[in-house]
Structure formats: structure tokens, C-alpha cells
XYZ file of N, CA and C in Angstrom:
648
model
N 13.969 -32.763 -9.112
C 13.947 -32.664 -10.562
C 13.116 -33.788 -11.203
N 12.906 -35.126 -10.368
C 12.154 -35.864 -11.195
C 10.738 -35.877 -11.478
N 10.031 -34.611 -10.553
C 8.942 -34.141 -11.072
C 8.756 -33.306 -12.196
N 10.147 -32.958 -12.696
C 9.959 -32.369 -14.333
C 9.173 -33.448 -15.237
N 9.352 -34.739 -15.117
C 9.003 -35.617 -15.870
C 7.570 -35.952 -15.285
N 7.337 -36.636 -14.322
C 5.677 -36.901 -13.740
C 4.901 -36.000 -13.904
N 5.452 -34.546 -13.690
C 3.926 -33.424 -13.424
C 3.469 -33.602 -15.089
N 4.418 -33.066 -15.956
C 3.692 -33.311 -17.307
C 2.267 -33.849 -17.958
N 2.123 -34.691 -17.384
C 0.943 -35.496 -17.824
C -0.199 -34.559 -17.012
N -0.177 -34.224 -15.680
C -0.730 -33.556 -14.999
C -1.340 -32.066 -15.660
N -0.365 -31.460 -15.643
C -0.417 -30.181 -15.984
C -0.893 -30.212 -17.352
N -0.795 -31.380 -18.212
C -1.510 -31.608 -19.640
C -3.339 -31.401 -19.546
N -3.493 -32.305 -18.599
C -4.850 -32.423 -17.931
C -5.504 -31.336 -17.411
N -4.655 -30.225 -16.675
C -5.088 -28.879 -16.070
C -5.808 -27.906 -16.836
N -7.231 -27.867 -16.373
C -8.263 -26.994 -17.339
C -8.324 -25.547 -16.952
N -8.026 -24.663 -17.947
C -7.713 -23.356 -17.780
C -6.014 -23.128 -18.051
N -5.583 -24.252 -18.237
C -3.796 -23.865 -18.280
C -3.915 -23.605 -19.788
N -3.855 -22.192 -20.484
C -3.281 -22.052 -21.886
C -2.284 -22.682 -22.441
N -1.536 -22.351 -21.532
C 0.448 -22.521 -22.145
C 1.043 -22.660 -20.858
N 2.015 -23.660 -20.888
C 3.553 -23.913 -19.579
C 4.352 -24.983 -20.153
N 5.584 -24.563 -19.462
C 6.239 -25.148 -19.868
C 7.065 -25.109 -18.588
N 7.698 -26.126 -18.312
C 8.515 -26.718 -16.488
C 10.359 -26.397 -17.471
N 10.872 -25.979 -15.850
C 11.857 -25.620 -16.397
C 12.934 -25.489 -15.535
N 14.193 -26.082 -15.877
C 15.058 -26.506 -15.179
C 16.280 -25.113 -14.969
N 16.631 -24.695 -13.557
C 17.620 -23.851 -14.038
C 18.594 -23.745 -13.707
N 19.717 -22.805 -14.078
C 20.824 -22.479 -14.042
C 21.270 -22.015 -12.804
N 22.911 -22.185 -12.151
C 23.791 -21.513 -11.131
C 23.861 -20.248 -11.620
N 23.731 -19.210 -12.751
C 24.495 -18.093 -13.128
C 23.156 -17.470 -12.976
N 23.080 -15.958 -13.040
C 21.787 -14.890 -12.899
C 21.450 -14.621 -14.460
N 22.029 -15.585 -15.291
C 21.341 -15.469 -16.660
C 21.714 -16.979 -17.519
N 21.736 -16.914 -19.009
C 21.869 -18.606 -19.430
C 23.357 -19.127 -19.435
N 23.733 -20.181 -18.121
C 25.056 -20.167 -17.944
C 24.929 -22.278 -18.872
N 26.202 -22.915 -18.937
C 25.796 -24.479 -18.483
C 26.151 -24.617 -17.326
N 25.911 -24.164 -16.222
C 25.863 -25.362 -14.510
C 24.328 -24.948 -14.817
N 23.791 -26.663 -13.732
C 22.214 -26.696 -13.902
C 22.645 -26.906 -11.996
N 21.037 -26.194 -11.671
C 21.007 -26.523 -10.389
C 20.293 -27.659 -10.359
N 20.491 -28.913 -10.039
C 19.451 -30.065 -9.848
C 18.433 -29.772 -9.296
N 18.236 -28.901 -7.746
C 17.423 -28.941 -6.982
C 16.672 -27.628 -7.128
N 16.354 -27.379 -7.977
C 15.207 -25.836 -8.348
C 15.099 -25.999 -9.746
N 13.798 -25.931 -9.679
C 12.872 -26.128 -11.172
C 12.014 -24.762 -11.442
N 11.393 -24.397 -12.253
C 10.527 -23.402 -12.410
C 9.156 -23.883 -13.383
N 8.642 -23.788 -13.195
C 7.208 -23.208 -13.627
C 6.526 -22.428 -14.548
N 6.676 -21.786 -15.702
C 6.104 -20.620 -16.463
C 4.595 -21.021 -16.873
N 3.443 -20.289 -16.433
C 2.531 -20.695 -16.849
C 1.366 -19.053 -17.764
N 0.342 -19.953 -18.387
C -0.321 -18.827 -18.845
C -1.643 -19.588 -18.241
N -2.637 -18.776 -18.119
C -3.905 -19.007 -17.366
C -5.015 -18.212 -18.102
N -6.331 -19.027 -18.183
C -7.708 -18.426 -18.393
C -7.921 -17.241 -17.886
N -7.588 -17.073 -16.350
C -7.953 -16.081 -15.515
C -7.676 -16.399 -13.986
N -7.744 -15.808 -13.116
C -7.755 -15.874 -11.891
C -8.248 -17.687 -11.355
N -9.763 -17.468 -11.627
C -10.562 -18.422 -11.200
C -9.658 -20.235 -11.448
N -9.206 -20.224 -12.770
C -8.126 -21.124 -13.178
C -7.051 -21.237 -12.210
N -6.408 -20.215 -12.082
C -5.316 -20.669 -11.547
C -5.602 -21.035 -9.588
N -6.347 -20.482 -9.383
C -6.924 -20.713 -7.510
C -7.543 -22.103 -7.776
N -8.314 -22.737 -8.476
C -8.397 -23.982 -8.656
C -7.143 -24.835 -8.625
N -6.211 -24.464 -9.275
C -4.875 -25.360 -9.491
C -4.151 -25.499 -8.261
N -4.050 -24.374 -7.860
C -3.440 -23.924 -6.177
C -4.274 -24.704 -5.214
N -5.447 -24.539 -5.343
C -6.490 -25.715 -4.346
C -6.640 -26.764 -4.309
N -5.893 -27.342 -5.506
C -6.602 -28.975 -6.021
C -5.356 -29.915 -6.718
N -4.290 -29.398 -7.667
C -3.377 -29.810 -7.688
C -2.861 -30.408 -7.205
N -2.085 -31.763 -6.986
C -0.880 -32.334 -6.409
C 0.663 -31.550 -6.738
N 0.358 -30.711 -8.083
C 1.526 -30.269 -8.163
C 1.664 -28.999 -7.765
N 0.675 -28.225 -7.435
C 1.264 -27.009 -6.245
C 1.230 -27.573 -4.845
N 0.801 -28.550 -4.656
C 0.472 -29.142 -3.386
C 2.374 -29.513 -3.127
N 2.822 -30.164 -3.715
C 4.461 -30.802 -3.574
C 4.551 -28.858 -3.643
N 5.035 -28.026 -4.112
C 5.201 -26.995 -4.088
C 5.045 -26.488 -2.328
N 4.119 -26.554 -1.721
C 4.041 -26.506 -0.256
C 5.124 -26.745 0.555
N 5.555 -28.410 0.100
C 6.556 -29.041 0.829
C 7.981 -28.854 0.523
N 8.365 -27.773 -0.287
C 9.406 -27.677 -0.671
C 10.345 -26.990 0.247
N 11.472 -27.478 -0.078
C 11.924 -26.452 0.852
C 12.234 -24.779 0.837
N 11.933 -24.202 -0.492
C 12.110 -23.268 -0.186
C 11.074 -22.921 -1.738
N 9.882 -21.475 -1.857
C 9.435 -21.769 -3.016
C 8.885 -19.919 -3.378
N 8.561 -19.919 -4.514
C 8.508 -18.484 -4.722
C 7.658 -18.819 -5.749
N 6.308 -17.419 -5.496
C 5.214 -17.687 -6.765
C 4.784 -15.690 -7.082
N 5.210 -15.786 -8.469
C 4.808 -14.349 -8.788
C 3.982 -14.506 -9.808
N 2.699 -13.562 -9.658
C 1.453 -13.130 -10.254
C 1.881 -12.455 -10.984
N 1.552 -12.374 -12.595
C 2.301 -11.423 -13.464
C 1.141 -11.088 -14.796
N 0.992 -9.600 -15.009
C 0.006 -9.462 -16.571
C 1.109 -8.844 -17.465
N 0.892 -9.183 -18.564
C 1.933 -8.628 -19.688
C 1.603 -7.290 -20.136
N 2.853 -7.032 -19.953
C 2.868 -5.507 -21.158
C 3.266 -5.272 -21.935
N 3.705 -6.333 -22.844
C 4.337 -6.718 -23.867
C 5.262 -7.482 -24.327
N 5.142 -8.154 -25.577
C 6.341 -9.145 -26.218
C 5.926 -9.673 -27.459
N 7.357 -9.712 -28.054
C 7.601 -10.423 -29.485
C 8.239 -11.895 -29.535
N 8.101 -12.057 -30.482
C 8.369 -13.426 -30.710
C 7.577 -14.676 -30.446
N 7.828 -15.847 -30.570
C 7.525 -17.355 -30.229
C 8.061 -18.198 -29.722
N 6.957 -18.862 -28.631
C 8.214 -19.877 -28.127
C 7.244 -21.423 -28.378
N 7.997 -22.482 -28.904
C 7.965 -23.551 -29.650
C 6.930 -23.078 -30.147
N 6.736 -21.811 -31.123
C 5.978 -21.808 -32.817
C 4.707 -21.311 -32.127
N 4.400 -20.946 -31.154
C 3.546 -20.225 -30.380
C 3.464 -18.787 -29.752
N 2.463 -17.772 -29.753
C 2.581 -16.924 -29.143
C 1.616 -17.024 -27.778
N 2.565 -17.129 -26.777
C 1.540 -17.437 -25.231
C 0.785 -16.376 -25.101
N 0.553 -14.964 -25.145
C -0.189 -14.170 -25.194
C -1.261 -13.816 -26.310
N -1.278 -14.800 -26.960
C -2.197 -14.349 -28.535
C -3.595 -13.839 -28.042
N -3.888 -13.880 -26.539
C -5.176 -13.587 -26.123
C -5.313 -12.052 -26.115
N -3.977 -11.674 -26.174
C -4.334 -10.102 -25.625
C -3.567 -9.705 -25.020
N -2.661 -8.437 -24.965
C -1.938 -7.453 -23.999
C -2.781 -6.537 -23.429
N -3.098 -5.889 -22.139
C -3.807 -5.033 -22.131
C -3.020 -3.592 -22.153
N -3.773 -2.428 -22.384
C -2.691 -1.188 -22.952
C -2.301 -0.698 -21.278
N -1.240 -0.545 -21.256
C -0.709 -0.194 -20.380
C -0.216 1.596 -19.717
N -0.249 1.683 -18.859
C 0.504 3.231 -18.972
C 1.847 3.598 -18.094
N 2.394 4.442 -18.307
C 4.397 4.476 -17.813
C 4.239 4.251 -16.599
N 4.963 3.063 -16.170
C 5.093 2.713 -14.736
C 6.203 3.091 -14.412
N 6.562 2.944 -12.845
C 7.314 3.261 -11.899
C 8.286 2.452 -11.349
N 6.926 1.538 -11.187
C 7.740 0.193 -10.348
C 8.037 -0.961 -11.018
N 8.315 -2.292 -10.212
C 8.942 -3.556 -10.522
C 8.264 -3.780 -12.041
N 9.169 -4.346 -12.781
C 8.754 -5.023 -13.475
C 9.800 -5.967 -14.418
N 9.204 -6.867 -14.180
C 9.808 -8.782 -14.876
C 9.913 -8.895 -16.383
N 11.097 -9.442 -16.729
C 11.225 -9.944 -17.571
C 12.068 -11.117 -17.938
N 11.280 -11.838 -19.117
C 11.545 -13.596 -19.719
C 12.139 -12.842 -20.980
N 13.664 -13.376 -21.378
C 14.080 -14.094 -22.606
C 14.061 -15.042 -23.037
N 13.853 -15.602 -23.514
C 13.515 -17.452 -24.343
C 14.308 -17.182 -25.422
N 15.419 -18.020 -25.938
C 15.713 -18.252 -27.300
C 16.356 -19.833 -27.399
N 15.668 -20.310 -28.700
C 16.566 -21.923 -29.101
C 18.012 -21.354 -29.847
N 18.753 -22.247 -29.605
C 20.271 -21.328 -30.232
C 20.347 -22.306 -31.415
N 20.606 -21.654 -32.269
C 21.124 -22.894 -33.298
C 22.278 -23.628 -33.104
N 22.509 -24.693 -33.391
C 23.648 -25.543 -33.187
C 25.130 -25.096 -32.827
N 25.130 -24.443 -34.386
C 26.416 -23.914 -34.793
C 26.911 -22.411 -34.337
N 25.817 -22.064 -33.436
C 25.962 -21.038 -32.668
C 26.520 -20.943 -31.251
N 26.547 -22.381 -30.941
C 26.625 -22.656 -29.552
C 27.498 -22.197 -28.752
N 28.851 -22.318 -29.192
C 29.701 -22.401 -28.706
C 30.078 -20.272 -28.638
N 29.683 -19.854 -29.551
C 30.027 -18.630 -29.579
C 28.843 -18.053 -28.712
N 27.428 -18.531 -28.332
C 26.789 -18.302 -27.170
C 27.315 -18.305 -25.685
N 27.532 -19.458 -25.545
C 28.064 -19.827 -24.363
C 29.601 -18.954 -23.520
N 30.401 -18.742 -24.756
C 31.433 -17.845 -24.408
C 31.038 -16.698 -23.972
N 29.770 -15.903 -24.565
C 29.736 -14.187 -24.419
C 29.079 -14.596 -22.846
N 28.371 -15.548 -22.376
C 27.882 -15.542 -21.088
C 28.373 -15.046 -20.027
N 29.844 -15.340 -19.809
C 30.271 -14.363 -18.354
C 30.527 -13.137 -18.120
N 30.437 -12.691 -19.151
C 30.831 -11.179 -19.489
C 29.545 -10.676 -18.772
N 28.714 -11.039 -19.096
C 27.288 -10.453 -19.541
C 26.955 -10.883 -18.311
N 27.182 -12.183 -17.362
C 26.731 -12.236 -16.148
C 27.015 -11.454 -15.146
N 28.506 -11.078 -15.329
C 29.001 -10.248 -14.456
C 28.458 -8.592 -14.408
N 27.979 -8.311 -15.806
C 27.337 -7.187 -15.664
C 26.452 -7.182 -15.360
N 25.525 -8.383 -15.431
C 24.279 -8.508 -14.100
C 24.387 -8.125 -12.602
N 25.573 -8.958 -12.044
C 25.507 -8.979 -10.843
C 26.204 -7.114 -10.355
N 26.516 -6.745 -11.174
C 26.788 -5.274 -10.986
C 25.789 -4.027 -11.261
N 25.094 -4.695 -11.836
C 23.697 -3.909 -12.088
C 22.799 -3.782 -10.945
N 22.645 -2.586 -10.288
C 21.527 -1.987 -9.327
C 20.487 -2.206 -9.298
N 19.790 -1.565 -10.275
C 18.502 -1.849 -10.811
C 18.013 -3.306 -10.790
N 18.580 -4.342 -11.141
C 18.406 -6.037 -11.128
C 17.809 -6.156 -9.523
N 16.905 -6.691 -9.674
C 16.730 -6.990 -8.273
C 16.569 -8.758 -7.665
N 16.583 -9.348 -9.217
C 16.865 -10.807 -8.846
C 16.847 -11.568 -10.334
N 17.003 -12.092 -10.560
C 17.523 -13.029 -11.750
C 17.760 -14.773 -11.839
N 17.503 -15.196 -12.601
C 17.772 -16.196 -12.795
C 17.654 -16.747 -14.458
N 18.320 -18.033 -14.576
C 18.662 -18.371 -15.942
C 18.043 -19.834 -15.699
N 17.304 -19.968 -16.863
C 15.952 -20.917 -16.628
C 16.652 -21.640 -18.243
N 15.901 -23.109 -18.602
C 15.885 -23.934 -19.638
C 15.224 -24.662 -20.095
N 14.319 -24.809 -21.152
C 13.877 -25.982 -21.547
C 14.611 -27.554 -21.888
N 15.464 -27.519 -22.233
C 16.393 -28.255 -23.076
C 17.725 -28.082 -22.637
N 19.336 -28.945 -21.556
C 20.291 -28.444 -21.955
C 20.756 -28.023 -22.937
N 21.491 -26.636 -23.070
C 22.500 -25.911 -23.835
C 21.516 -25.552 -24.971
N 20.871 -25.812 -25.487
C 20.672 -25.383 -26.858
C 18.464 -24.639 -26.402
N 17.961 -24.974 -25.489
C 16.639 -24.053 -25.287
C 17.036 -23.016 -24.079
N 17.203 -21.902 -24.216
C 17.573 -21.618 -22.623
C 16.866 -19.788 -23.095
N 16.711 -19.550 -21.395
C 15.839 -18.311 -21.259
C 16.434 -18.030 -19.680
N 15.992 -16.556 -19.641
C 16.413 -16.234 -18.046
C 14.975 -15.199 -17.823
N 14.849 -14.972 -16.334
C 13.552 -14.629 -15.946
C 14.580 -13.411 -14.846
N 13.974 -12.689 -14.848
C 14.552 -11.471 -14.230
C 13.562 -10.320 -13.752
N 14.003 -9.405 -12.439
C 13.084 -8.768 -11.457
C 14.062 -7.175 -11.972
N 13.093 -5.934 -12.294
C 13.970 -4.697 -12.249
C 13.073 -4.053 -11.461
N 13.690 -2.663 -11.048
C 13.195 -1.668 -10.627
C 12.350 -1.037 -11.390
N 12.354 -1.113 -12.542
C 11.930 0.076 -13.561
C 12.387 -0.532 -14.897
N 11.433 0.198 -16.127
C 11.892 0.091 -17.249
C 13.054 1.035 -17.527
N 13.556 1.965 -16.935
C 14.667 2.729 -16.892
C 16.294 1.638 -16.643
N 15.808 0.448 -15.794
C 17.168 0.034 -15.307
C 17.274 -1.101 -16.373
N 16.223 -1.526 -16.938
C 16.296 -2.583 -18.226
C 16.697 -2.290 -19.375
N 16.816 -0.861 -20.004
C 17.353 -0.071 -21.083
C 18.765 0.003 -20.609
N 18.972 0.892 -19.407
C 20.162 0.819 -19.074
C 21.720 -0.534 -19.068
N 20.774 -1.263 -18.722
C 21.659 -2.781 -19.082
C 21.619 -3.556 -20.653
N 20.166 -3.429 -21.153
C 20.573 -3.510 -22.363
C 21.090 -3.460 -23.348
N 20.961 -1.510 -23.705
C 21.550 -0.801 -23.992
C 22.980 -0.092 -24.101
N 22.771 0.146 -22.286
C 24.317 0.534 -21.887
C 25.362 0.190 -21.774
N 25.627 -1.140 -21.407
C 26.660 -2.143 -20.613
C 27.018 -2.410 -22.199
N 28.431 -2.644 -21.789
C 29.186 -3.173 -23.004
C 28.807 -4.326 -23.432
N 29.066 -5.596 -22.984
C 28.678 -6.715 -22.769
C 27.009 -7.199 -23.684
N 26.718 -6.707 -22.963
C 24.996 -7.043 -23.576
C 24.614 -6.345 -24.559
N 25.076 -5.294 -25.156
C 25.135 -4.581 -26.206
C 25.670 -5.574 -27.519
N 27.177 -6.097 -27.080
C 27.581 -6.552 -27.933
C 26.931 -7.853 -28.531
N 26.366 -8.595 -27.469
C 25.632 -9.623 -27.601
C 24.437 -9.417 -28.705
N 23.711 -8.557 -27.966
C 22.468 -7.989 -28.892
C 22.948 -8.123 -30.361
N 23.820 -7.426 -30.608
C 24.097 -7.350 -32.110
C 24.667 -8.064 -32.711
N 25.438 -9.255 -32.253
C 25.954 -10.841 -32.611
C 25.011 -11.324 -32.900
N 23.829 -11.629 -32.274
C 22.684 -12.425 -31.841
C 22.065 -12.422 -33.653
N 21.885 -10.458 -34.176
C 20.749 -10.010 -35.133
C 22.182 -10.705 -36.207
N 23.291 -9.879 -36.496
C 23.831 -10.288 -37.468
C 24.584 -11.473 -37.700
N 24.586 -12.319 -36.893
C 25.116 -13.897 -36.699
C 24.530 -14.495 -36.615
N 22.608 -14.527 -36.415
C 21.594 -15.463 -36.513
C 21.800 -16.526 -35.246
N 22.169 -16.227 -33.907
C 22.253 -16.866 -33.210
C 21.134 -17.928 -32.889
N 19.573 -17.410 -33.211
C 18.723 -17.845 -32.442
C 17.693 -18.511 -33.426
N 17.612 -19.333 -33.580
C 16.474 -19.880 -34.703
C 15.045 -19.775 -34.150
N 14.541 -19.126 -32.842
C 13.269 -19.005 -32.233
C 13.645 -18.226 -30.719
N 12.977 -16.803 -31.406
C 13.038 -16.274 -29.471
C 11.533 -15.081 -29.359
N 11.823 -15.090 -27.706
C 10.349 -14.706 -27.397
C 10.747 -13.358 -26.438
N 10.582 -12.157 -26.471
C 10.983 -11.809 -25.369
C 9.682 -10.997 -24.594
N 9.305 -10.784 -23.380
C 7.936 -10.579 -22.921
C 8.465 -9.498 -21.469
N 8.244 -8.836 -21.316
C 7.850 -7.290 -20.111
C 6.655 -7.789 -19.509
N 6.471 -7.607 -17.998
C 5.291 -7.904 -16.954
C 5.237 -6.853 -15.897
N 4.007 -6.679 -15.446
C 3.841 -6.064 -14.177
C 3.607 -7.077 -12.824
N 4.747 -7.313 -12.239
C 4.699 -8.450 -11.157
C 3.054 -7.139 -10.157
N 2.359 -8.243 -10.113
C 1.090 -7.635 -9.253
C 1.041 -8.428 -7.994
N 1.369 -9.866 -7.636
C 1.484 -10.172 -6.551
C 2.275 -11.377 -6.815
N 2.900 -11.774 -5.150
C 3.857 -12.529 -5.001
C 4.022 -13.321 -3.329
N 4.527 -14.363 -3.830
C 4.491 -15.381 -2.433
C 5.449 -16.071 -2.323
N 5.648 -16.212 -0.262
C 7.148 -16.984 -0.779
C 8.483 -16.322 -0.396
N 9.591 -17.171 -0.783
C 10.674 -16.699 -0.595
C 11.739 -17.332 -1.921
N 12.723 -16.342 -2.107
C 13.922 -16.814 -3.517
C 14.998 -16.274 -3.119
N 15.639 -17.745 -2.476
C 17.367 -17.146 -1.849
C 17.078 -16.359 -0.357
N 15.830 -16.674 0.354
C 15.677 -16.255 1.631
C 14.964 -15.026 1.329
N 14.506 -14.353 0.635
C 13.727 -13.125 0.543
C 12.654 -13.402 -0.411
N 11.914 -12.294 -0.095
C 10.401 -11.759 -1.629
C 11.725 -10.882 -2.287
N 12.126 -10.711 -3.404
C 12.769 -9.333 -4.499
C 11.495 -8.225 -3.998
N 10.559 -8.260 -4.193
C 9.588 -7.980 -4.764
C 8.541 -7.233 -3.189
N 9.016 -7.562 -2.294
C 8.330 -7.305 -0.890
C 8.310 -5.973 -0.964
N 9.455 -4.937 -1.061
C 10.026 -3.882 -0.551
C 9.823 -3.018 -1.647
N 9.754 -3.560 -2.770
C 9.654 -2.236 -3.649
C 8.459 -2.495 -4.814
N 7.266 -3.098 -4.401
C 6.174 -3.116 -5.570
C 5.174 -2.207 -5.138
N 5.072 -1.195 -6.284
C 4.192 0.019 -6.086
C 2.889 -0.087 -6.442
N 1.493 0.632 -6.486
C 0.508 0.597 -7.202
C 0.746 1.438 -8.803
């Protein structure tokens, strides 16, 4: 974890990096408070290809990434998202138009909670985790942070845009949330963004999610 603090300056310096932000995460498969000390994450936006194979080649900080003990890297283009995260839109370059997919595809929530929201955040969390870990479609998850308790986001692997409606939508739990969130003003800044994972390296929890079921 104490390369959350050193790479910074680094990754400030990195030409072709649009937008990132390093990020500390959670024991739960969405935004819990246990922090895992020993797994950090990464979110980055890139010029293009050519950018990021430079960083991978030349970096010290994918280089420590090598030596880790255990590390996972997914290639991802957007297919959409709203919102801002710190007063920014990371995609302002462009979505490209997409057409109905089949397979895997990722998604980031980001929201800052307001203060006085906190505590009524933090409660709806297990409900809502547990309907994660019962969800099929999920094929891996995790609950990521900028900031303890009050910046937090989760990054998540589905089968389909079919199994992401379904949990949204369907499940009691996350339903109810959804609509606390709009009419209780939970969130003073959120971002939410859909991807087509296109390639991936590595292992998360001893596997690729992503090995066995990414289609063309």
C-alpha cells in the first residue's frame, strides 16, 4: 500500500496518461468499510495503445506490478457513462457507437457520499453484497476507494448486459438502494461507466474471470 503514495508523482509524469486515479480496496464484492491493505488498483485512461505499451515497457510502476504476488490487468473501451468523477468526465474524448453484445462486460460505480449520508450508506451494504455473491451472472467483483468511507466505487465483471439489469433492477436490495440514493441525495458526485473487457492478463483470486467466457 505504500506505493499508493510514491507512484503518484510518477504516474503525474506519465505521457499519454489522460486520467487515473490509484485505489485502495475493499474485503466485500462491492463498497464495504474492511480495506484490504495488501491489493491496490489502478484505473487508468490512455491516449491509445502506443501510450499505454510504453508504460508497461518503461515504468517502474508496472515493473513492481511484475513482482507482485499476485496481479490482474484488463484492457477495456467504453460503451458508455454518466456522470463525473472529481468534476471530470474521463471519457470526454469519445464513446465509440457500439452494437448489442453478448459477452463480458465491466462495470465501475464511483460515488462521493455526502457526510450525512454515511451512515445510512454503509448500512444498505450487506444486503446488497449478499445479493452479489448470489448473483450468476457476476463473474467477479470488487469494491475499490479513493478516500476511506466517504469516496468509494466497485469495479465488477458480468456475463452480459442482461445479468446487470437483472441485479439492478431485479434484486430487492439494489433496487431499494437505487431509489434512496435519487430521493435522499446520497451522493454529491457519481460516475457510472459500461466496458467491453477486450483483453486481459494475469490472475484475481487464482483465476482470469474473463479466460472462459470473452467472446468476439
Amino acid at each position: 500500500m505504500r506505493y499508493m503514495a510514491f507512484d503518484r508523482p510518477l504516474l503525474r509524469r506519465t505521457a499519454g496518461l489522460q486520467f487515473w486515479r490509484l485505489l485502495g480496496t475493499g474485503r466485500g464484492r462491492s463498497m464495504s468499510l474492511g480495506a484490504d491493505l495488501r491489493r491496490w488498483a489502478l484505473f487508468a485512461v490512455w491516449d491509445g495503445e502506443p501510450a499505454l505499451e510504453e508504460f508497461l515497457a518503461r515504468s517502474p510502476v508496472a515493473a513492481r506490478w511484475e513482482e507482485a504476488e499476485e496481479s490482474w490487468h484488463v484492457r477495456l473501451v467504453p460503451l458508455g457513462s454518466r456522470g463525473r468523477w472529481g468534476g471530470r468526465d474521463p471519457f470526454a474524448a469519445g464513446i465509440p457507437v457500439s452494437k448489442p453484445r453478448t459477452g463480458p462486460v465491466a462495470v465501475l460505480t464511483r460515488a462521493s457520499i455526502r457526510p450525512s449520508r454515511l451512515v445510512a450508506f454503509y448500512r444498505s451494504v450487506p444486503d446488497v453484497d449478499r445479493e452479489l455473491r448470489r448473483e450468476d451472472g457476476c463473474l467477479a467483483s470488487i469494491g475499490v476507494g479513493e478516500w476511506p468511507l466517504a469516496r468509494q466505487a466497485t469495479f465488477s465483471l458480468w456475463d452480459g448486459d442482461p445479468a446487470i439489469a437483472r441485479f439492478a433492477y431485479r434484486t430487492g436490495a439494489h433496487r431499494t438502494v437505487i431509489g434512496r440514493v435519487r430521493t435522499e441525495r446520497w451522493y454529491a458526485e457519481e460516475l457510472f461507466a459500461r466496458f467491453i473487457p477486450y483483453a486481459s492478463r494475469g490472475t484475481w483470486d487464482g483465476h482470469d474471470p474473463l479466460r472462459a467466457r470473452r467472446t468476439e
